[in-house]
Short mmCIF file of C-alpha atoms in Angstrom, two decimals:
data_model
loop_
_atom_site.label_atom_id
_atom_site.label_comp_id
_atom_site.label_asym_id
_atom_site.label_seq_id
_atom_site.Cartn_x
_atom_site.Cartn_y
_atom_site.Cartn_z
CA UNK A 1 20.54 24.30 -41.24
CA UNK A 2 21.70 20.92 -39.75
CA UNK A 3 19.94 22.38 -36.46
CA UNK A 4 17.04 23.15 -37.77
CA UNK A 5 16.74 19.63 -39.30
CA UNK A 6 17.33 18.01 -35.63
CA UNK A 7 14.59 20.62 -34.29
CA UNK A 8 12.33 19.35 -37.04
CA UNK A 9 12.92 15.50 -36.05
CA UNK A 10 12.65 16.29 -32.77
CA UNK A 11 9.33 17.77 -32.87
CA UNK A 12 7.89 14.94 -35.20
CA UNK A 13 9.05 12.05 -32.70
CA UNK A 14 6.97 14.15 -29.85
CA UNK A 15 4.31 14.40 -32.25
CA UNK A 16 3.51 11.01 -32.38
CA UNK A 17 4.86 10.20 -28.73
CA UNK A 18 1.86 12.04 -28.27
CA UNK A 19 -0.72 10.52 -30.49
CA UNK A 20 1.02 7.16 -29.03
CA UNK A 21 -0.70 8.46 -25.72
CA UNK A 22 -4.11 9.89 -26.94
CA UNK A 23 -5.63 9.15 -23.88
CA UNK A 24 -3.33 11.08 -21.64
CA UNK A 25 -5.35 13.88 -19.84
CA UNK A 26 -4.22 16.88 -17.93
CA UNK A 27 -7.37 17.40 -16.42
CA UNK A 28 -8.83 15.28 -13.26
CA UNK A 29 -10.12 11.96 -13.71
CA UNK A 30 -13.69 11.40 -14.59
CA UNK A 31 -15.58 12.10 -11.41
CA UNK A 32 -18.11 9.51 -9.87
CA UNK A 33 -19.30 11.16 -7.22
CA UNK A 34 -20.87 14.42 -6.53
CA UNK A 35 -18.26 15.12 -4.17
CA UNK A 36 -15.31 14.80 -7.37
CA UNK A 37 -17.32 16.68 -9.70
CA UNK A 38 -17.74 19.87 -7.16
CA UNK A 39 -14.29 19.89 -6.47
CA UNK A 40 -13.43 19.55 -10.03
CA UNK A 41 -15.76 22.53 -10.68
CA UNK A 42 -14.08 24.74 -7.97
CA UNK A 43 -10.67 23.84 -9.48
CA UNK A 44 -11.49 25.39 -12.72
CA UNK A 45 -12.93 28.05 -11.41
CA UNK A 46 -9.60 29.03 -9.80
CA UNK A 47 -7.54 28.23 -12.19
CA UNK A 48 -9.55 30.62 -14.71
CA UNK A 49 -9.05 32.98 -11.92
CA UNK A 50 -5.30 32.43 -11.60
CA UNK A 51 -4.80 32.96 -15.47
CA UNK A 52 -7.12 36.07 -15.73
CA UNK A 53 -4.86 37.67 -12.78
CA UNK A 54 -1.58 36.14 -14.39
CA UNK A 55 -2.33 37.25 -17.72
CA UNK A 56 -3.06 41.34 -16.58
CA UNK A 57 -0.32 40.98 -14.08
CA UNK A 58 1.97 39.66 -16.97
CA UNK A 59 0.73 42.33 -19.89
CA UNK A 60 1.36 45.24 -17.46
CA UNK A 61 4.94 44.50 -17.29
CA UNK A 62 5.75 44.03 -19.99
CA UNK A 63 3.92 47.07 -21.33
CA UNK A 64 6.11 48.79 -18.85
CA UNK A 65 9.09 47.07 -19.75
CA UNK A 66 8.79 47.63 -23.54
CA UNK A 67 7.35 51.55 -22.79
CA UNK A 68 9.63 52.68 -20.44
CA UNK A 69 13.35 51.25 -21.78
CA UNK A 70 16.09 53.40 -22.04
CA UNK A 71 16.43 52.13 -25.34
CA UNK A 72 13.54 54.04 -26.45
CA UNK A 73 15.17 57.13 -24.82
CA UNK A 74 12.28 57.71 -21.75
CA UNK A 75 13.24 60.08 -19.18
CA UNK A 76 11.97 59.04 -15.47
CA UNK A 77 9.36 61.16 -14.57
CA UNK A 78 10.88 61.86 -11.40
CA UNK A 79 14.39 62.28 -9.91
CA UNK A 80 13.48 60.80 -6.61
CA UNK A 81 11.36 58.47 -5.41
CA UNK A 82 7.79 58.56 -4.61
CA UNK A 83 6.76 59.41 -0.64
CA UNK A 84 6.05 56.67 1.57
CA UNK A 85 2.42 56.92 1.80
CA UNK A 86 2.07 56.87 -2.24
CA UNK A 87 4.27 53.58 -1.79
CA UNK A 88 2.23 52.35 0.90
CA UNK A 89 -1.01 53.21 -1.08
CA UNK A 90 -0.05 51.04 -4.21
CA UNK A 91 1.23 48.18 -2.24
CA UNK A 92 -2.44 48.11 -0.37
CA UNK A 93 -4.52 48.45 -3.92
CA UNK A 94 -3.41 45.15 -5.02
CA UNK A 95 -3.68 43.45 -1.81
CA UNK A 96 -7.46 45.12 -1.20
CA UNK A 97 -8.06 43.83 -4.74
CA UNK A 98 -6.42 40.18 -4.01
CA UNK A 99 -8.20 39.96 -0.64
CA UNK A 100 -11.69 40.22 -2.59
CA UNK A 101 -11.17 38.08 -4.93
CA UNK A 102 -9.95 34.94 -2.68
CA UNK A 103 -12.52 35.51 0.21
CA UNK A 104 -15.65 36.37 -2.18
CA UNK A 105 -14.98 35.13 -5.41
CA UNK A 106 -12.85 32.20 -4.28
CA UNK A 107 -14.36 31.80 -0.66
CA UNK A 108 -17.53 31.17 -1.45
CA UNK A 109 -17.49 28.09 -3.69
CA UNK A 110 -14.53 26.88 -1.41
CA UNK A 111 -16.58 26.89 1.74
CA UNK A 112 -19.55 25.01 -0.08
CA UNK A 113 -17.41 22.29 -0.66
CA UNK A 114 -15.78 22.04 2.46
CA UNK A 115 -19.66 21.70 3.76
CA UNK A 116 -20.16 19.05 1.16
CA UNK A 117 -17.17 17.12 2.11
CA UNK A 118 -18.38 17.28 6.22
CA UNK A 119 -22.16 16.29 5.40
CA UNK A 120 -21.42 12.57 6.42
CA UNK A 121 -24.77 11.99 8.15
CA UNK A 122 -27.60 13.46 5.59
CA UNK A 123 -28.82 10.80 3.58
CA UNK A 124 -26.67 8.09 4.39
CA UNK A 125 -28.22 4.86 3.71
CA UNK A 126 -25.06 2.15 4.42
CA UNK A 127 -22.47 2.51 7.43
CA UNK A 128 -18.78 1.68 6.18
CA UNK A 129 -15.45 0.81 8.77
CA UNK A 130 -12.61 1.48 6.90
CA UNK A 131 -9.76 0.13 8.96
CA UNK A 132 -5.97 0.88 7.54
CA UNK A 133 -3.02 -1.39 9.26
CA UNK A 134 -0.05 -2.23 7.69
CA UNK A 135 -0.37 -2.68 4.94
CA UNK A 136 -3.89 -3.78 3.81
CA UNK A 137 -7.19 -2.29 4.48
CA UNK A 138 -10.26 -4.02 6.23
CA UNK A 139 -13.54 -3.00 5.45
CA UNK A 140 -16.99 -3.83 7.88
CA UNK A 141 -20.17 -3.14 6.81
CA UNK A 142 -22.03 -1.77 9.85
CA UNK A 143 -25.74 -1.81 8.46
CA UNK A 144 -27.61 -2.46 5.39
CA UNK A 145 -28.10 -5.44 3.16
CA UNK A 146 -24.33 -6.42 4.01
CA UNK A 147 -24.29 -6.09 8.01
CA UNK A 148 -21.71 -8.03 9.53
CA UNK A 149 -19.78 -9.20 6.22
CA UNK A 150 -15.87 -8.28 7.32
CA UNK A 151 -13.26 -9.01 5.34
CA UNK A 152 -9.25 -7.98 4.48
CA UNK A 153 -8.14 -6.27 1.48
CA UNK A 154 -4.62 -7.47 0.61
CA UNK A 155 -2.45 -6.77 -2.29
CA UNK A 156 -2.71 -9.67 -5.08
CA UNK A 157 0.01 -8.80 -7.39
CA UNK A 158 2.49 -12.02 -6.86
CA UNK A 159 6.20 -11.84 -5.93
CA UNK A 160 7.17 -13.05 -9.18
CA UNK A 161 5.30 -9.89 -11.03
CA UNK A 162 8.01 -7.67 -8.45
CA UNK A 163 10.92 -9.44 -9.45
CA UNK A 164 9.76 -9.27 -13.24
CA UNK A 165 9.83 -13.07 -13.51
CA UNK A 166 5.97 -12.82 -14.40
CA UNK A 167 4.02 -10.18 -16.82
CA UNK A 168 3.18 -6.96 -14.53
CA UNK A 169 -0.20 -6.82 -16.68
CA UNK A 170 -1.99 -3.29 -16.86
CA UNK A 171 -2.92 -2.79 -12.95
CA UNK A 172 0.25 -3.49 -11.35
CA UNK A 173 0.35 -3.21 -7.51
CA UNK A 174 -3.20 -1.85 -7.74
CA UNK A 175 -5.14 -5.54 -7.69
CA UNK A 176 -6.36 -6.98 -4.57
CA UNK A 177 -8.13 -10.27 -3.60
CA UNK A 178 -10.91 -8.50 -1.99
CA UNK A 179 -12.41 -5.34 -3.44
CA UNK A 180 -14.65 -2.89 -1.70
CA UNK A 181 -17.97 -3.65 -3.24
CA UNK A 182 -20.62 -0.43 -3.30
CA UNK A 183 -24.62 0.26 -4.73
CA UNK A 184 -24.35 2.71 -7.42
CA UNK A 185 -26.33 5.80 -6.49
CA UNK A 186 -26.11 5.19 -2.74
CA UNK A 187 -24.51 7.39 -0.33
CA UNK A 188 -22.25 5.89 1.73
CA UNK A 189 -20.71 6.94 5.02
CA UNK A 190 -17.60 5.89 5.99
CA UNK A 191 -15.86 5.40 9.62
CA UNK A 192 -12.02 5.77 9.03
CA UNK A 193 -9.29 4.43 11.63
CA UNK A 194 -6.08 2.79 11.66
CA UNK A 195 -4.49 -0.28 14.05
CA UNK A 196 -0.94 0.94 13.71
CA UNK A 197 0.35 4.48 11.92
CA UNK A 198 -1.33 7.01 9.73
CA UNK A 199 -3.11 5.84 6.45
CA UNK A 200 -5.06 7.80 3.94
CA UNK A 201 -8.07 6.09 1.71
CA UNK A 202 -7.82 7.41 -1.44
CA UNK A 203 -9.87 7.11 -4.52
CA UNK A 204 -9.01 9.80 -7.25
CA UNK A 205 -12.33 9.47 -9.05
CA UNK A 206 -14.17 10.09 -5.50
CA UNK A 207 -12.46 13.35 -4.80
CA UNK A 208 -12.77 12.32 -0.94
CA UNK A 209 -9.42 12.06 0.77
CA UNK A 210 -8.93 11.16 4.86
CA UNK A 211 -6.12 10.56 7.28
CA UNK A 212 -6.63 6.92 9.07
CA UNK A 213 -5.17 7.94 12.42
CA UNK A 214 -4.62 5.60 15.28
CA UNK A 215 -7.02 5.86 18.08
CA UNK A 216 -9.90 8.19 16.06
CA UNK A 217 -12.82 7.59 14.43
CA UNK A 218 -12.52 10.02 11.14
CA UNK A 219 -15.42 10.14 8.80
CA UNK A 220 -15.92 10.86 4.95
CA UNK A 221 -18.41 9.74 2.61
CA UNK A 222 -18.83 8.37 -1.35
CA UNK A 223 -21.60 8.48 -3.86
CA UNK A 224 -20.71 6.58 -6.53
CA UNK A 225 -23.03 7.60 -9.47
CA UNK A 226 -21.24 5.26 -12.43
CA UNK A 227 -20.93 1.39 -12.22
CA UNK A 228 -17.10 -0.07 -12.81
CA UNK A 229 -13.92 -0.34 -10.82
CA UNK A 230 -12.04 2.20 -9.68
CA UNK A 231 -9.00 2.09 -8.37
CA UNK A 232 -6.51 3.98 -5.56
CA UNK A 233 -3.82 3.67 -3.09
CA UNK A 234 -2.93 4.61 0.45
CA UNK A 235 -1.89 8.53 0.20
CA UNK A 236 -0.30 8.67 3.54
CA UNK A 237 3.65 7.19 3.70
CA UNK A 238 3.58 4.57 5.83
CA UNK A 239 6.54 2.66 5.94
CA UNK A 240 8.01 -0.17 3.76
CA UNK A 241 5.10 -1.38 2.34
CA UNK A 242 3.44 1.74 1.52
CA UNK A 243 3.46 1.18 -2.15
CA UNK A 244 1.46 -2.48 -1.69
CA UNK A 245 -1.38 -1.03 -0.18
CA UNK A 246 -3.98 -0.49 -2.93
CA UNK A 247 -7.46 0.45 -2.74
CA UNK A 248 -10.18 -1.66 -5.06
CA UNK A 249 -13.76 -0.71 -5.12
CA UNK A 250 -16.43 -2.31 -7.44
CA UNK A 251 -19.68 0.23 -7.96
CA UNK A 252 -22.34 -2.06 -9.13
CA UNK A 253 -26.31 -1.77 -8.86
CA UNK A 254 -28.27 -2.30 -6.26
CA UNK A 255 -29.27 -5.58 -7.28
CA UNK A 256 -25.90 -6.83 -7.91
CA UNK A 257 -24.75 -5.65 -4.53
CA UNK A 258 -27.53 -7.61 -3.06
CA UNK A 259 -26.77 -10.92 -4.26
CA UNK A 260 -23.12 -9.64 -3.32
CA UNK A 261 -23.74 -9.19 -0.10
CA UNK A 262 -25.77 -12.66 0.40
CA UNK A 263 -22.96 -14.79 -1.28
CA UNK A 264 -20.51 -13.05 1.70
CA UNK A 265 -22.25 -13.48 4.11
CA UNK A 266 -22.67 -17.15 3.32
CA UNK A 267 -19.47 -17.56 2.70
CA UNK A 268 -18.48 -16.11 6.16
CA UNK A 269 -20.89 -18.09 7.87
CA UNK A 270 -19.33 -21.13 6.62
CA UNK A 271 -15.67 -19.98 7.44
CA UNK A 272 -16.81 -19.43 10.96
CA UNK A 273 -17.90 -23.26 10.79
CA UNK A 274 -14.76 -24.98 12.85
CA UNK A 275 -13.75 -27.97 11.59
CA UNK A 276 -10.53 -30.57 11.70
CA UNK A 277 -8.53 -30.35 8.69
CA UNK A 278 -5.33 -32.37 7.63
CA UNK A 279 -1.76 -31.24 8.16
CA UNK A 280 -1.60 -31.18 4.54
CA UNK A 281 -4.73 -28.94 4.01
CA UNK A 282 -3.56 -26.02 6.48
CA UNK A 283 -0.41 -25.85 5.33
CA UNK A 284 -2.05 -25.65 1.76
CA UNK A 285 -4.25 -23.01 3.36
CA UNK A 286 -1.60 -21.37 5.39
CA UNK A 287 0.55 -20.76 2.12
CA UNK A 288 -2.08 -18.59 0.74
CA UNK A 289 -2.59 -16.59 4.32
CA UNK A 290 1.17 -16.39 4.97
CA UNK A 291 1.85 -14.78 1.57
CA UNK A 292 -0.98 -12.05 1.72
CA UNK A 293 -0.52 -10.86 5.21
CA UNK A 294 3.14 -12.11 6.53
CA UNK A 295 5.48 -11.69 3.33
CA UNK A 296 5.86 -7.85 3.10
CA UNK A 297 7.89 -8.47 6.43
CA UNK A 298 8.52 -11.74 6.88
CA UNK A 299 9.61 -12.99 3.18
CA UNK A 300 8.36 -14.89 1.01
CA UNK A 301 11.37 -17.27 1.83
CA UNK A 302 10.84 -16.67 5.71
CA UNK A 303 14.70 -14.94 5.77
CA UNK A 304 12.72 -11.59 7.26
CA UNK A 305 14.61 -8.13 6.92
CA UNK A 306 16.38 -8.49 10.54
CA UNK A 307 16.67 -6.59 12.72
CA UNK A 308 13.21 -5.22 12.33
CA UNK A 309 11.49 -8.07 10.76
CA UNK A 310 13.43 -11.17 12.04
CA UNK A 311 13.44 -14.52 10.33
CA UNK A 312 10.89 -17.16 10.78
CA UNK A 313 13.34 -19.92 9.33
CA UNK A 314 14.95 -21.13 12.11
CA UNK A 315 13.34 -19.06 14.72
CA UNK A 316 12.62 -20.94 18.07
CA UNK A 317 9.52 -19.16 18.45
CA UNK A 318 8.24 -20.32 14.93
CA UNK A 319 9.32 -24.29 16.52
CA UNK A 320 9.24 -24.10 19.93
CA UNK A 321 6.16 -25.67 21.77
CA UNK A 322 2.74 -23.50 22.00
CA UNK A 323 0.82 -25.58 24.41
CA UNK A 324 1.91 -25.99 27.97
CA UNK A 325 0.32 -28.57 30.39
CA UNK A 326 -2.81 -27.09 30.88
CA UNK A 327 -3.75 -27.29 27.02
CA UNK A 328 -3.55 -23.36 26.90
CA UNK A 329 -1.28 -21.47 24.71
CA UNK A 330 2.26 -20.16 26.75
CA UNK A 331 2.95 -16.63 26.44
CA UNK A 332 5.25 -15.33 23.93
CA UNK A 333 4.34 -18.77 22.20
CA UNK A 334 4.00 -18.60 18.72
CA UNK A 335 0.68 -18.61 19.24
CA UNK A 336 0.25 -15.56 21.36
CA UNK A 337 2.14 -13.42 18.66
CA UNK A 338 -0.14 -14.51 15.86
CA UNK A 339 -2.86 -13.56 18.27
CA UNK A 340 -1.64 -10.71 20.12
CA UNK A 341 1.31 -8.97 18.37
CA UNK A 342 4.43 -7.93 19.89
CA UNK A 343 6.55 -4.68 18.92
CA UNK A 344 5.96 -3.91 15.41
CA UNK A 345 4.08 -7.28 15.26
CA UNK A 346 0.63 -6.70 14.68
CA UNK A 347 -2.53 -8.77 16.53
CA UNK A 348 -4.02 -10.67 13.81
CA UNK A 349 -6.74 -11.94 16.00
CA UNK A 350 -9.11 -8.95 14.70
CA UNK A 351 -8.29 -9.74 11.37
CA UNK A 352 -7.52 -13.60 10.57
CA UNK A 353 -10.39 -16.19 11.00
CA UNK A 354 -10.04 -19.85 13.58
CA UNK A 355 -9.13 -21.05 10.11
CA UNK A 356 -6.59 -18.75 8.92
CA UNK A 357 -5.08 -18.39 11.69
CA UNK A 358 -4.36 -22.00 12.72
CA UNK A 359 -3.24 -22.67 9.21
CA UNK A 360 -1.09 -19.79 9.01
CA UNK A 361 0.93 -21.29 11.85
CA UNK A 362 0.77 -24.49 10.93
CA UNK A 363 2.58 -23.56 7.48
CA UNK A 364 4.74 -21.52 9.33
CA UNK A 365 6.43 -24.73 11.53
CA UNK A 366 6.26 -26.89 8.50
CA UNK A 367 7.58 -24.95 5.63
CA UNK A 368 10.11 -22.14 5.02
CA UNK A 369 12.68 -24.23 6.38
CA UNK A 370 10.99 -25.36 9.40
CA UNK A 371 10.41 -28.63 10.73
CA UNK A 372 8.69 -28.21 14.14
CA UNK A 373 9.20 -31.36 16.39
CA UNK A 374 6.34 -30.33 18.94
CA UNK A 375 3.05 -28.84 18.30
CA UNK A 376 3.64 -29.18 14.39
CA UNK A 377 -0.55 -29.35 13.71
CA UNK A 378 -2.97 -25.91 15.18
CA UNK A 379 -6.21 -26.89 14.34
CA UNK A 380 -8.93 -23.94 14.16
CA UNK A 381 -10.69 -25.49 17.67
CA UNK A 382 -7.28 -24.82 19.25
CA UNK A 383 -7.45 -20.87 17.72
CA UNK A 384 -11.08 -20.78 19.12
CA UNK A 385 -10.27 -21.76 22.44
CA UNK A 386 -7.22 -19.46 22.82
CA UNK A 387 -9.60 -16.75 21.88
CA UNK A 388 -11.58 -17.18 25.02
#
């Protein structure tokens, strides 16, 4: 009695766990794109397939369990086994019948998709680089209303949110600074790569999935059909910040992503615009850049994770001099590593602006325990010039 009472309770408190969580789904998300809905299609259609053959499979035996016990007194109707050929015979019947059903009833609607998911040229009305490095996407638009905006997609939840000193808030580690932003109703195609190791774009309400791989130009394609933000992350492991490498995109109309695309494109244009700034305003600047792009290795607190990520506090390339006589940057100067990478050092050259990237070193020699004694100011003319 006194179990059946703890059953009871048991099953009340999982009763309203679950109407606690009303909108928990063990379907697929909502699909977007006509790409998510097809797959989501095919998916039931096997799994209706799966239980049909699961349920006769399971009803036969136990029909034969429950019909032939010994319980029940049933006498085999054989003393010896069956021949080889009659085993052979029922051992191919199944597997004739199992072969039909997975190249007709399942091939069929498989292999459309698979088309679907390859048609990246038909209809495409906007050109998309995706670009994975670690860890943060960059996205180029490589036609339309938005040719030439470029930009960096970096994680924006804040080290106090991982270290629970600050509310997580609902989308934690999936907010970025810069979303993807895409016409509704447009089809998209998208040019996949990656600077470093394998990455993997992933948006569960697309239904499109690709591996970024080094070296290769990969292609996919989106449709997004329903305005609103939809969210992902990078499905492919790679390395210690593969769990800060979210994926943002903002579906709005046409004439949203218009006046979108004109506001970037401005905005570029006037970050592109070199100018002298104060010591005080890069390292203002290079706070923000260092934190989005160098922490995940580097520290907030510029400690690193030696030996892989060494420390930038202290380090004599982080306050040794940059410029030799000549007014050009020396090699394996702090300057050439924020430029050109070295080892597991990525080049940031491709990805940070003149501005950025001057302030990012700047902040670098003046801050996190730093105080450089020679070539403590980069201004962005410097960057520009060590570009050429």
């Amino acid at each position: 009695m006194q179990g059946m009472k703890k059953l009871g309770v048991g099953a009340f408190a999982l009763f309203l766990s679950l109407s606690a969580r009303a909108d928990f789904t063990w379907n697929f998300p909502e699909p977007v794109t006509p790409m998510a809905l097809d797959t989501l299609h095919v998916h039931n259609k096997f799994m209706l397939i799966t239980a049909v053959i699961f349920v006769v499979v399971l009803a036969i035996m136990i029909y034969s369990i429950v019909t032939h016990r010994h319980s029940k007194g049933y006498k085999p109707v054989a003393d010896k086994a069956p021949s080889t050929a009659i085993e052979i015979f029922w051992t191919l019947i199944p597997f004739a019948i199992l072969l039909l059903i997975d190249f007709v009833i399942m091939g069929i609607p498989a292999y459309h998709s698979v088309v679907m998911m390859e048609d990246t040229r038909d209809q495409s009305t906007m050109v998309i680089k995706i670009t994975g490095s670690q860890w943060r996407w960059q996205y180029e638009y490589l036609d339309g209303d938005a040719k030439g905006i470029k930009f960096v997609s970096n994680l924006a939840t804040t080290d106090g949110q991982m270290h629970n000193a600050e509310d997580k808030g609902e989308n934690y580690l999936l907010e970025v600074d810069n979303p993807l932003v895409l016409p509704v109703g447009e089809k998209v195609r998208i040019l996949m790569t990656a600077s470093d190791v394998l990455h993997n774009w992933w948006v569960p309400q697309f239904g499109s999935s690709r591996v970024a791989v080094p070296g290769f130009i990969r292609e996919t394609w989106v449709q997004v059909e329903k305005p609103g933000v939809y969210r992902g992350q990078c499905k492919e492991l790679c390395g210690k910040g593969h769990g800060y490498m979210p994926v943002v995109v903002n579906a709005v109309s046409k004439e949203e992503f218009a006046q979108w695309a004109n506001k970037k494109q401005d905005e570029q244009k006037a970050a592109s615009d070199v100018k002298e700034m104060t010591k005080d305003e890069l390292i203002a600047q290079g706070k923000t850049v260092y934190e989005k792009n160098c922490a995940v290795c580097h520290q907030v607190s510029g400690a690193g994770l030696p030996p892989a990520f060494p420390a930038l506090t202290g380090s004599k390339v982080a306050t040794g001099p940059i410029f030799g006589a000549d007014g050009k940057y020396q090699k394996d100067s702090h300057m050439d590593r924020v430029l050109n990478g070295k080892g597991v050092m990525p080049a940031w050259k491709a990805t940070l602006n003149d501005t950025e990237i001057a302030a990012v070193i700047t902040y670098e020699r003046n801050a996190l325990g730093n105080t450089a004694t020679v070539d403590a100011v980069v201004q962005p003319a410097q960057v520009k010039a060590a570009r050429e």
